[in-house]
Structures are given as C-alpha cells and as structure tokens.
Tab-separated table of C-alpha atoms in Angstrom:
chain	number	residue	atom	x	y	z
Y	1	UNK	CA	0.000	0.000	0.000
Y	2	UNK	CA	1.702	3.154	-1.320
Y	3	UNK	CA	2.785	5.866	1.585
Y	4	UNK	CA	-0.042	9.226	0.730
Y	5	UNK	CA	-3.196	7.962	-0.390
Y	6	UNK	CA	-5.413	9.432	2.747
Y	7	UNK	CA	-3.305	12.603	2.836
Y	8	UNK	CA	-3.963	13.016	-1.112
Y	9	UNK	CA	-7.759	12.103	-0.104
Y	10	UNK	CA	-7.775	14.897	2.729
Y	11	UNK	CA	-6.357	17.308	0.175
Y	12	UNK	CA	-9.148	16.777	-2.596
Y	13	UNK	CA	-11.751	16.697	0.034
Y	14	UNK	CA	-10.227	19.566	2.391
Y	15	UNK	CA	-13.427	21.994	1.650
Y	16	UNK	CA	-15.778	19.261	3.285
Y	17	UNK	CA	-13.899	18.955	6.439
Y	18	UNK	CA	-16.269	18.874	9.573
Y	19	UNK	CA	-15.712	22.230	11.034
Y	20	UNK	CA	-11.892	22.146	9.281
Y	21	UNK	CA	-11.184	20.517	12.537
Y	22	UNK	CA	-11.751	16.919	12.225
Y	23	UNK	CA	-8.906	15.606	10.380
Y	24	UNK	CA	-6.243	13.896	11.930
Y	25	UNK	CA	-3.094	11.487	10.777
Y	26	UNK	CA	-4.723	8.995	9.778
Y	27	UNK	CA	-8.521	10.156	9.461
Y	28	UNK	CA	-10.998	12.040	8.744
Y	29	UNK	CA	-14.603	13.136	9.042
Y	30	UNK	CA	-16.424	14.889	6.007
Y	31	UNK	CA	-19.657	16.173	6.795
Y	32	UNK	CA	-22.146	17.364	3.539
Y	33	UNK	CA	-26.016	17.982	3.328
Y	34	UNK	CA	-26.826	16.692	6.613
Y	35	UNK	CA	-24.656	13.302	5.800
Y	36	UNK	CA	-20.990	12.554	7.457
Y	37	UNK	CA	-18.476	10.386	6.295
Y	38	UNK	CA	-15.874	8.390	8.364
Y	39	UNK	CA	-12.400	7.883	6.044
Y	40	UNK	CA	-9.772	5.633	8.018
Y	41	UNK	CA	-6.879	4.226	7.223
Y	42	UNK	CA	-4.867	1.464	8.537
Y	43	UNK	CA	-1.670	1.548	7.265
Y	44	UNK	CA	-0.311	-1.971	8.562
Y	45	UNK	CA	-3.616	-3.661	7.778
Y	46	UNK	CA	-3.387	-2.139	4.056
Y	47	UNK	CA	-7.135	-0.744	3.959
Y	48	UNK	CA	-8.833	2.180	4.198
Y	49	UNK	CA	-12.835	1.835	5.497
Y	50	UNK	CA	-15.281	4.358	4.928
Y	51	UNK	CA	-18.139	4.602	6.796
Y	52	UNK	CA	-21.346	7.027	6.186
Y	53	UNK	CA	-24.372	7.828	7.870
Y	54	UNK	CA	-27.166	10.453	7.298
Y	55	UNK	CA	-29.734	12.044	4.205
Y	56	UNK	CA	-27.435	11.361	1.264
Y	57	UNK	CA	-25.121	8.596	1.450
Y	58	UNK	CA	-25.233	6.296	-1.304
Y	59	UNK	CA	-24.280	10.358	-3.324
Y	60	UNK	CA	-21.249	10.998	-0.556
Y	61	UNK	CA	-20.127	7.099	-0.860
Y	62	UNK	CA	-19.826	7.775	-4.708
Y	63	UNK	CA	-18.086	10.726	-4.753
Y	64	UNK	CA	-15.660	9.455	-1.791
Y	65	UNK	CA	-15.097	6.205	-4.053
Y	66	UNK	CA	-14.368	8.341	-7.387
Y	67	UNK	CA	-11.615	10.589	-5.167
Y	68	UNK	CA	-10.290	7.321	-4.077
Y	69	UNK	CA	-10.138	6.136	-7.545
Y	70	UNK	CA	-8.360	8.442	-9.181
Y	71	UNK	CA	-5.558	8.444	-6.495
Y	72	UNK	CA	-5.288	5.061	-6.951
Y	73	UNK	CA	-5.117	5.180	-10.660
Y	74	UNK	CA	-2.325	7.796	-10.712
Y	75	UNK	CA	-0.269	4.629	-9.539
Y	76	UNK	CA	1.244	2.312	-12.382
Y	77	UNK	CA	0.516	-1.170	-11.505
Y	78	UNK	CA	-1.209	-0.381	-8.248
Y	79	UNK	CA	-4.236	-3.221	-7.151
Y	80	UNK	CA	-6.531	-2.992	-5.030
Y	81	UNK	CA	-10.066	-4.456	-3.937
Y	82	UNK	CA	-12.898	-3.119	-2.831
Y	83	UNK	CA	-15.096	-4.514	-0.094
Y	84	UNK	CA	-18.932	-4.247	0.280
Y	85	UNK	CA	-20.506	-4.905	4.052
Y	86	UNK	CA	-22.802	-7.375	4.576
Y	87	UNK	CA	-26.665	-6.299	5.217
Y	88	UNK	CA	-27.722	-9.668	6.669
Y	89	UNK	CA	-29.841	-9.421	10.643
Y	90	UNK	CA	-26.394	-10.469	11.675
Y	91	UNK	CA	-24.111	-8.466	10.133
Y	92	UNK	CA	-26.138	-5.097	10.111
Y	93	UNK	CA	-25.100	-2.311	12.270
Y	94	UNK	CA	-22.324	-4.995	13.453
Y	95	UNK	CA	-18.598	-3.325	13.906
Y	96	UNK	CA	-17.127	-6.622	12.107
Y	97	UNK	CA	-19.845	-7.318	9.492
Y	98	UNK	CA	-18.822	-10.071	6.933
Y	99	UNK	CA	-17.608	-8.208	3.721
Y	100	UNK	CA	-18.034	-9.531	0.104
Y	101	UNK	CA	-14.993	-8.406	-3.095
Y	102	UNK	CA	-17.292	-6.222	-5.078
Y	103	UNK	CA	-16.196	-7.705	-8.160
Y	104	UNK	CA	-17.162	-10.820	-6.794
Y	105	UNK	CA	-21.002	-9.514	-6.603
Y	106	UNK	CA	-21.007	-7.897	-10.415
Y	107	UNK	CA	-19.894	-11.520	-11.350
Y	108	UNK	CA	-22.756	-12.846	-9.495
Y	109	UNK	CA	-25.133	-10.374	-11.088
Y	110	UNK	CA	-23.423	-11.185	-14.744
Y	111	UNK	CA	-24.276	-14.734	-14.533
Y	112	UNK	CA	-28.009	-14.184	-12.996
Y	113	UNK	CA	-27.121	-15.297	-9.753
Y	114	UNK	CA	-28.826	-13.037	-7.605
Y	115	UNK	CA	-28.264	-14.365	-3.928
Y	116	UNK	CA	-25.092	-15.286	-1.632
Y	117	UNK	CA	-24.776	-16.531	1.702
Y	118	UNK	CA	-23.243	-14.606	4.246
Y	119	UNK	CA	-19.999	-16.767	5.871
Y	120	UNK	CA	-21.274	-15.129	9.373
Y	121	UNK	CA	-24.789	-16.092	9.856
Y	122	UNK	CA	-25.235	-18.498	6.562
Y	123	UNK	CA	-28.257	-16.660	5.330
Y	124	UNK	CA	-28.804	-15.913	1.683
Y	125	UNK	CA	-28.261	-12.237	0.993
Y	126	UNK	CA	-29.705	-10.678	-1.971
Y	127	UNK	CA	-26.685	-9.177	-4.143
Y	128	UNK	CA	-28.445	-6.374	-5.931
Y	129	UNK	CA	-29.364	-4.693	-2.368
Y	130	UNK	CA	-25.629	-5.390	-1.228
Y	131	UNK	CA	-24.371	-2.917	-4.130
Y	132	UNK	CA	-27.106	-0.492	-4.208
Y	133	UNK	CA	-26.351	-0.527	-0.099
Y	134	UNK	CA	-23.448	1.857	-0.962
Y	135	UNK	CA	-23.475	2.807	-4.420
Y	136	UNK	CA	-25.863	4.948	-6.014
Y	137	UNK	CA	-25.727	2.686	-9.384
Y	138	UNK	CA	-23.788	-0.307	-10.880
Y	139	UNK	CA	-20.925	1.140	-13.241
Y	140	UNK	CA	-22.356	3.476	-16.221
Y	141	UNK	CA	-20.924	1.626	-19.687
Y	142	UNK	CA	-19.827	5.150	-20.375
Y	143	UNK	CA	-18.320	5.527	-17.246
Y	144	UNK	CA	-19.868	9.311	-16.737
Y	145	UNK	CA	-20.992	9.554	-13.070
Y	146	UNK	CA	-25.268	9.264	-11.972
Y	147	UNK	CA	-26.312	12.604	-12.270
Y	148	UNK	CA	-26.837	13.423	-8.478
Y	149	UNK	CA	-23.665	12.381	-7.866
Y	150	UNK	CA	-22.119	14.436	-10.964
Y	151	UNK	CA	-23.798	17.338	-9.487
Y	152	UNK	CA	-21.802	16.824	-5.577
Y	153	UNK	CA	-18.762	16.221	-7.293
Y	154	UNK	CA	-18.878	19.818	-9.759
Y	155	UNK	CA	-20.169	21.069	-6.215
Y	156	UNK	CA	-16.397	19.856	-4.533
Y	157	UNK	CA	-14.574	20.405	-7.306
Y	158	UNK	CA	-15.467	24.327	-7.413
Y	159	UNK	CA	-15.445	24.785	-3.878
Y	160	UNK	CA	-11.737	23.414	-4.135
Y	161	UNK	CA	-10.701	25.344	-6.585
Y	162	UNK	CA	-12.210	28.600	-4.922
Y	163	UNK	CA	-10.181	27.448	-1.702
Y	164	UNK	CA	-7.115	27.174	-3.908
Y	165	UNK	CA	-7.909	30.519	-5.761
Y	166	UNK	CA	-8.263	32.395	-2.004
Y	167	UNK	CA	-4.956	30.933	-0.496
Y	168	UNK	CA	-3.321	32.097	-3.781
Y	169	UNK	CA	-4.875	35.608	-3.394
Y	170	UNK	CA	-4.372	35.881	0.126
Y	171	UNK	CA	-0.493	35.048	-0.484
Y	172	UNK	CA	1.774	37.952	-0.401
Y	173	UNK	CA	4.872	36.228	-2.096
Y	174	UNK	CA	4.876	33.756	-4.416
Y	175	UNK	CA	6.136	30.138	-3.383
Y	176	UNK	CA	8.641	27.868	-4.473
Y	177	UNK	CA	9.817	25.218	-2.268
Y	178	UNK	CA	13.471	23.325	-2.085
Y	179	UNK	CA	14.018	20.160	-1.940
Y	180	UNK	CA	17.985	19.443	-0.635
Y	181	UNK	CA	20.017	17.480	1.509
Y	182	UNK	CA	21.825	18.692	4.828
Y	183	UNK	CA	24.402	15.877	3.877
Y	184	UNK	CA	27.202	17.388	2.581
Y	185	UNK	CA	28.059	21.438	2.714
Y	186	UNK	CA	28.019	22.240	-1.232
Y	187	UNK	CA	24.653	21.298	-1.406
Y	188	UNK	CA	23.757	23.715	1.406
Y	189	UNK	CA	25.591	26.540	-0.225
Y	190	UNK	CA	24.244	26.106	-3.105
Y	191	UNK	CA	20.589	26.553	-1.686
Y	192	UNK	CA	21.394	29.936	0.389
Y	193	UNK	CA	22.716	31.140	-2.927
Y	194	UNK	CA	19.463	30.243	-4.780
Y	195	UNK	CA	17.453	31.768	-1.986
Y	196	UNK	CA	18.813	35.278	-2.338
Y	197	UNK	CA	18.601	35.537	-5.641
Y	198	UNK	CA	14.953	34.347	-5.974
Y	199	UNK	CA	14.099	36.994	-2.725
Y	200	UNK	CA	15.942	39.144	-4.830
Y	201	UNK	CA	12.741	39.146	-6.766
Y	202	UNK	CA	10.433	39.042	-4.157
Y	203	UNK	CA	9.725	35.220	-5.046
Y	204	UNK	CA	10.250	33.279	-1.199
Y	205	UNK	CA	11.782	30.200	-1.362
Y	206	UNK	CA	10.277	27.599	1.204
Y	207	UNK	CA	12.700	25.381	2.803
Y	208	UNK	CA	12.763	23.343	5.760
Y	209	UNK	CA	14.522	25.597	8.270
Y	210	UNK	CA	11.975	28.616	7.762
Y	211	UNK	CA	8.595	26.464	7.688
Y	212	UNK	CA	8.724	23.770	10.173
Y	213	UNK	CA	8.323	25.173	13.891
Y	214	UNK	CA	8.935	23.532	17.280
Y	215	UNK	CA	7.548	20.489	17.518
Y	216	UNK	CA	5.869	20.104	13.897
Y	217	UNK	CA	6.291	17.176	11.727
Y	218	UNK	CA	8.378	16.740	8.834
Y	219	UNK	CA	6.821	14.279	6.763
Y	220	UNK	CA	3.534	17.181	6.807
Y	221	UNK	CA	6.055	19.432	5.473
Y	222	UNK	CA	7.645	17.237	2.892
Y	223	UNK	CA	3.976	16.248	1.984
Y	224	UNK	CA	3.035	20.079	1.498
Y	225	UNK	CA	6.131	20.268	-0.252
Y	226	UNK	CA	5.459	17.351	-3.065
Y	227	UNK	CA	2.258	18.892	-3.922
Y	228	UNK	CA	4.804	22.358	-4.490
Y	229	UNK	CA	3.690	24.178	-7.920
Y	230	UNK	CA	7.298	24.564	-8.298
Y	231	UNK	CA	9.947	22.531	-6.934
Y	232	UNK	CA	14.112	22.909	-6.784
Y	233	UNK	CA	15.801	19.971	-6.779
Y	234	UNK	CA	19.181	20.380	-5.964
Y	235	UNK	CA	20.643	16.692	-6.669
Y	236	UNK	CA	23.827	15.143	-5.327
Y	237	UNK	CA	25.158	11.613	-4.639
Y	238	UNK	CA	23.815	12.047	-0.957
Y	239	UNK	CA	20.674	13.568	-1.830
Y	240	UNK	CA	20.181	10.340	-4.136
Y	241	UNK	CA	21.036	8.197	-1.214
Y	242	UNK	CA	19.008	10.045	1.267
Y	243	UNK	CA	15.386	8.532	2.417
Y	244	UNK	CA	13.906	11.930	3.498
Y	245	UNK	CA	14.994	13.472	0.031
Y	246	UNK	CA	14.206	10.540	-2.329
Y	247	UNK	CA	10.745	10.049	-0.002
Y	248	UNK	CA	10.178	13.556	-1.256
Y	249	UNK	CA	10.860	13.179	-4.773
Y	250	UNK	CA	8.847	9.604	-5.284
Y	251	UNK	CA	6.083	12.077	-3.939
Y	252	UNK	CA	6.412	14.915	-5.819
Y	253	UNK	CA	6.465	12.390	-9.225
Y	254	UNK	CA	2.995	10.966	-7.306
Y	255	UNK	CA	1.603	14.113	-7.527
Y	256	UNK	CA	1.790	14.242	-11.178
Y	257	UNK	CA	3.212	16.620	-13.976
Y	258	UNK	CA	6.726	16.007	-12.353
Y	259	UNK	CA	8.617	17.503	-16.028
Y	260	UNK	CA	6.671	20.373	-15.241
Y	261	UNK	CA	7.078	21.123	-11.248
Y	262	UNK	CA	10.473	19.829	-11.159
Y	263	UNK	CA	13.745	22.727	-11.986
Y	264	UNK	CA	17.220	19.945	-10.865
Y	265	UNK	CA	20.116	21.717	-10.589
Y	266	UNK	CA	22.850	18.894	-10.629
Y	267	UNK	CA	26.214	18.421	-8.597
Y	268	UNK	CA	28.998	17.148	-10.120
Y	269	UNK	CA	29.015	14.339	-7.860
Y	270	UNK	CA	25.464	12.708	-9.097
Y	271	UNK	CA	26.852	10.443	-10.660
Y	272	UNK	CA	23.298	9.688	-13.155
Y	273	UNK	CA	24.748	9.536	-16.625
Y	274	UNK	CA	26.480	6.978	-16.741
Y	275	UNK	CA	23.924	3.571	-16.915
Y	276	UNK	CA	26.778	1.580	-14.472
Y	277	UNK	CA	26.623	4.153	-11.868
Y	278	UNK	CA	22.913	4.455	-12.254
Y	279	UNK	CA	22.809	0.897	-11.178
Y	280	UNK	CA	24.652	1.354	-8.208
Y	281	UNK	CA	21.720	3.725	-6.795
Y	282	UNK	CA	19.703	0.949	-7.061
Y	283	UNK	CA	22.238	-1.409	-5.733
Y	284	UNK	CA	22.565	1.033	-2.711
Y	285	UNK	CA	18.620	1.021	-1.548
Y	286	UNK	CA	18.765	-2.650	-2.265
Y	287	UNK	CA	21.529	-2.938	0.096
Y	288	UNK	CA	19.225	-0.887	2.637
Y	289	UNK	CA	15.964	-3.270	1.825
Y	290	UNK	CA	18.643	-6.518	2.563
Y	291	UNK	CA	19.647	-4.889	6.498
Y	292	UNK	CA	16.614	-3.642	7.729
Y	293	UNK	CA	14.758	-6.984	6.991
Y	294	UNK	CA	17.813	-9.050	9.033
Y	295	UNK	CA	17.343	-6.487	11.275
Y	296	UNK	CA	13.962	-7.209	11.602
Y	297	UNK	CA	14.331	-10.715	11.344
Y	298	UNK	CA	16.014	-10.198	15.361
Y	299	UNK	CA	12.654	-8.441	16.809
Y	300	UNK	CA	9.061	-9.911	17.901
Y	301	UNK	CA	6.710	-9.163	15.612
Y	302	UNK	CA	4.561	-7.463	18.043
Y	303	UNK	CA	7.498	-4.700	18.389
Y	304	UNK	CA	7.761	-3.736	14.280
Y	305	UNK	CA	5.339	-0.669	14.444
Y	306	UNK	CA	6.301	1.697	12.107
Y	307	UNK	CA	9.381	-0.377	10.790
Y	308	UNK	CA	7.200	-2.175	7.870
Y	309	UNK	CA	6.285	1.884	6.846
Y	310	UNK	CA	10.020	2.069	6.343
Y	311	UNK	CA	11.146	-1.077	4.281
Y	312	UNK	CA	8.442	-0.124	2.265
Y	313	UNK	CA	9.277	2.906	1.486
Y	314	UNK	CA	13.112	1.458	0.786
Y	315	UNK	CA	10.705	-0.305	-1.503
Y	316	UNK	CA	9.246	2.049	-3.414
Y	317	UNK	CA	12.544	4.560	-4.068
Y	318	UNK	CA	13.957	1.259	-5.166
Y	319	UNK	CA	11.685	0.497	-7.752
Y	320	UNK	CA	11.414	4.018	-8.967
Y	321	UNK	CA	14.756	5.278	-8.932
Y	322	UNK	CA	15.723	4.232	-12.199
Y	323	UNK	CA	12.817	5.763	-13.642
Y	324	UNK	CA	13.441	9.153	-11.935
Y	325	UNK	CA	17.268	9.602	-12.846
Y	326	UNK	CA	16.377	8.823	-15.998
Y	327	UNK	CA	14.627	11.950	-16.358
Y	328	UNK	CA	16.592	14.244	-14.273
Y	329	UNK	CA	19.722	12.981	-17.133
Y	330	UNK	CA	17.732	13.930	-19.978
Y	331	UNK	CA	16.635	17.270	-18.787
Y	332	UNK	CA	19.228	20.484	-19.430
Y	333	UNK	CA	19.733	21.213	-15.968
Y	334	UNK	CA	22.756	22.781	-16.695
Y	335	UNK	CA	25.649	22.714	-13.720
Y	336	UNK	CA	26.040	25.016	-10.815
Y	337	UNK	CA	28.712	27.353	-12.123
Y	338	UNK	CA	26.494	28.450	-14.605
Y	339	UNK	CA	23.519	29.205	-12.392
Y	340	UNK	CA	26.191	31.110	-10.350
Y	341	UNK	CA	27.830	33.216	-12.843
Y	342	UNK	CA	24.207	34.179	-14.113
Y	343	UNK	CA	22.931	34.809	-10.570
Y	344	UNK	CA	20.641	32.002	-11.003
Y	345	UNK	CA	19.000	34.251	-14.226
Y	346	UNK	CA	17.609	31.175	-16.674
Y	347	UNK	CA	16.218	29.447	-13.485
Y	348	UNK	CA	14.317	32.525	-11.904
Y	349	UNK	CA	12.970	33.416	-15.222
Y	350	UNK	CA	11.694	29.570	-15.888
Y	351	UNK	CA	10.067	29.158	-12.664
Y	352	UNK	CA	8.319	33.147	-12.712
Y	353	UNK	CA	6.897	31.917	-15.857
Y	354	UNK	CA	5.679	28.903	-14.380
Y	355	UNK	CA	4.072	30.547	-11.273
Y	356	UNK	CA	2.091	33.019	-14.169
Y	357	UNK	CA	1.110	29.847	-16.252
C-alpha cells in the first residue's frame, strides 16, 4: 500500500472537512447535506474503510469512491479491492460485518445469480441490495458519473478550486519550495545562494529551516512540499542516497506533472549519466531493503510498528529510482557554475513563468 493515499484524499476533500477541525493522521470526518463520512486508514492492515451515515449517502459514498479512484489510478501497476458490508440481521449495524470483493457480486449479477450466503450467519443475501447498499448505481458503460452524484462532485470540485484561488490571493509572495540534503556542505551553499537571488525578486523560497516550527512534523512538510507548484531539486550523490529526500521526490512524481514542477540543478558528484553508476543507486537502496529486513528478522513481531512503513518505502525509491534519474539525465539542468555566474538568471525566469502559467 503506497505511503499518501489518505493525505492526497484529505487534500481533494479539504473543503468538506467537519468544522476544518476533524482531520487527523490517519482520518478524517467529512460532513455534507446533513450526511458525514468516516475515512480511516490502517496503514499496517493495508485498507482504508469508509463509513457514512445520514440524508445522502449512497451520493457521498460515490463521490468518496471516485476521489479514491483516481488516487489510486495515478499509480502504475497499483491493485486494489474493494469490499462491500454485509446487510444480513447479523451483520447489520455490526462493527465486524462479513464483507463480500465487489467484483465478486457484479460476477454474481453477470451470470443471474442473484443471492449469496453470508460466511457469518449463513443466510442468503440478496446481491443487488448489497451494491445499491453503498453505491448509487452499478458502473455506467460510459463511465460518466449518476447525475446526483455528478452534481456533488462539480459542487467539490469548485469549492476546491475557490479554496485554492483564495490561499493564492491571500499570499503575499509567491512560493517555491526546495528540496535538498543537509548531507554534505556544497549542497547547502548552493541553496542559500538560490534563496537570495529568488528573494531578490520578491519570489520566497520555502525550505525546511523557515517552515517547520517547534515540535511540527516533517513528513507534513515534505507532503506540502510534493504537492509544491514549483519545486528545486538540488541533486547530489547524498541527496540520491538520502530517504527523506528521495521520499520527497517519489512524492512529488505521485503528484503528477513532475517535467513540469520539477527545476534539478545537478552536482557534479550525481553520478546519473552513466547507466553503471545508475545501477549502483539501485544497488545502494537494495543494500538498505537486505539490512533492515535481518534487522527485523532479530525483533518480535509485536514490536515492528512503524518499521514495515520504512522497508516499504526502501521499496518504493527502489523500484522508482531508475525511472526518476532517468529523467533528471535527460533534462538540461545545466551545472552550478552556470547558475552562479548568471545569478541564477535562466532558473528565476523559468520558474516566474511557471508561477504566471
């Protein structure tokens, strides 16, 4: 289960928030029309459950499910099932109700069969009332949405876009976040350079050190920071061996339109063009996947909270790394003495244009 998926869901639904206050790590509650919504996720159990209650459900199930869907279809390769709750005497209103694959059901329906039995109480269920239980419709052949629920969608959809429109508006500066390593001292240089030439032109460059406070998280930051408009990468053999810095580059390529949100600027010490050296990156964070599980080979099973998070994250920068190198190689990112000598000119002027797109 990819790291992101609720956070990207919180972000889509944000303007549906019960009282903007009921959101937390890994939940949140939507409230629309008199109807609330329950979104969970359980990260080691690799599921998210939604639960809804009120006037319109079977429209706020819908549009919850089509959110879903199109995070999970910005993945390559990603599967996933969806479960329906049983309805049964037994299973209704029951915390643990017996749950049926959805597909399952359509196949049911395809071939006429119109009842299953419940594996809790054994009584035959009728499958039509299981779908229609929390979906307005079966699938459209044309895949457009029921109407009612076309019309709450257009409804989120604009009031997220106004939201986005106001925070713009209400912005003083215009953004562009950094992402760096604190590895090695060039790269660090490098970035207070960049940031007084781009505050130089009243454009403020978000970076760690002036936007996380006491206390506050970094993966929130690094989160707000993949979903950045514009993004500087400054790249170096540390920053490609880094799991805070790759973390935040598998994201921002998550996010979508990565060609267009990413400007690299390359040290000399990336060592990306070369295909042999290439491998080696991926030889590295294989290297990393190989210790942590014989580390965690040594420890109980009952003690691995948040360790599984981490190997599979290892995971993922392992099995995108090639992909992302190969596009930072074939993109003119031209090498730090020439930002320098033009005072960072080319890059200032191709990110402005970008923030006025």
């Amino acid at each position: 289960m990819p790291k992101g998926i609720l956070t990207r869901f919180i972000v889509e639904t944000h303007p549906w928030i019960e009282q903007q206050k009921l959101v937390w790590k890994n939940g949140v509650v939507l409230n629309k029309d008199q109807t609330r919504a329950e979104i969970i996720e359980n990260y080691n159990q690799r599921e998210i459950k939604i639960r809804v209650a009120g006037n319109r459900t079977k429209e706020l199930m819908a549009v919850i499910t089509h959110e879903l869907e199109k995070i999970h279809n910005s993945y390559e390769r990603l599967q996933y099932q969806t479960l329906v709750p049983c309805n049964c005497e037994k299973c209704e209103g029951s915390q643990t109700p017996y749950s049926y694959p959805l597909n399952e059901l359509r196949d049911f329906l395809d071939h006429s069969a119109y009842l299953i039995q419940c594996r809790k109480s054994f009584q035959m269920v009728n499958v039509r009332r299981l779908i229609d239980d929390v979906m307005l419709q079966l699938d459209r052949p044309d895949r457009e949405l029921n109407p009612q629920v076309a019309q709450l969608q257009n409804e989120l959809e604009r009031k997220r876009d106004e939201s986005l429109t106001h925070r713009l508006q209400d912005s003083n500066q215009k953004q562009v976040f950094i992402s760096y390593t604190w590895r090695d001292k060039e790269s660090k240089q490098l970035v207070a350079k960049i940031e007084q030439a781009f505050e130089a032109k009243d454009i403020k460059i978000i970076r760690d050190t002036n936007a996380i406070g006491y206390k506050e998280r970094f993966k929130e930051f690094m989160q707000r920071l993949s979903r950045g408009r514009c993004v500087i990468l400054v790249i170096s053999d540390q920053y490609l061996k880094s799991e805070n810095c790759m973390y935040e580059l598998v994201e921002i390529s998550k996010n979508g339109n990565l060609y267009q949100r990413i400007f690299p600027i390359l040290l000399t010490d990336a060592n990306i063009f070369n295909p042999i050296e290439r491998i080696k990156y991926i030889e590295y964070w294989e290297e990393k996947i190989k210790e942590l599980n014989a580390a965690l080979k040594k420890v109980d099973a009952d003690n691995l909270q948040g360790f599984r998070e981490d190997i599979d994250q290892y995971r993922e920068i392992r099995s995108t790394i090639a992909k992302l190198t190969d596009l930072l190689r074939d993109m003119n990112t031209q090498t730090e003495d020439i930002h320098s000598e033009s005072e960072f000119e080319r890059l200032v002027n191709a990110i402005a244009h970008r923030l006025d797109e």
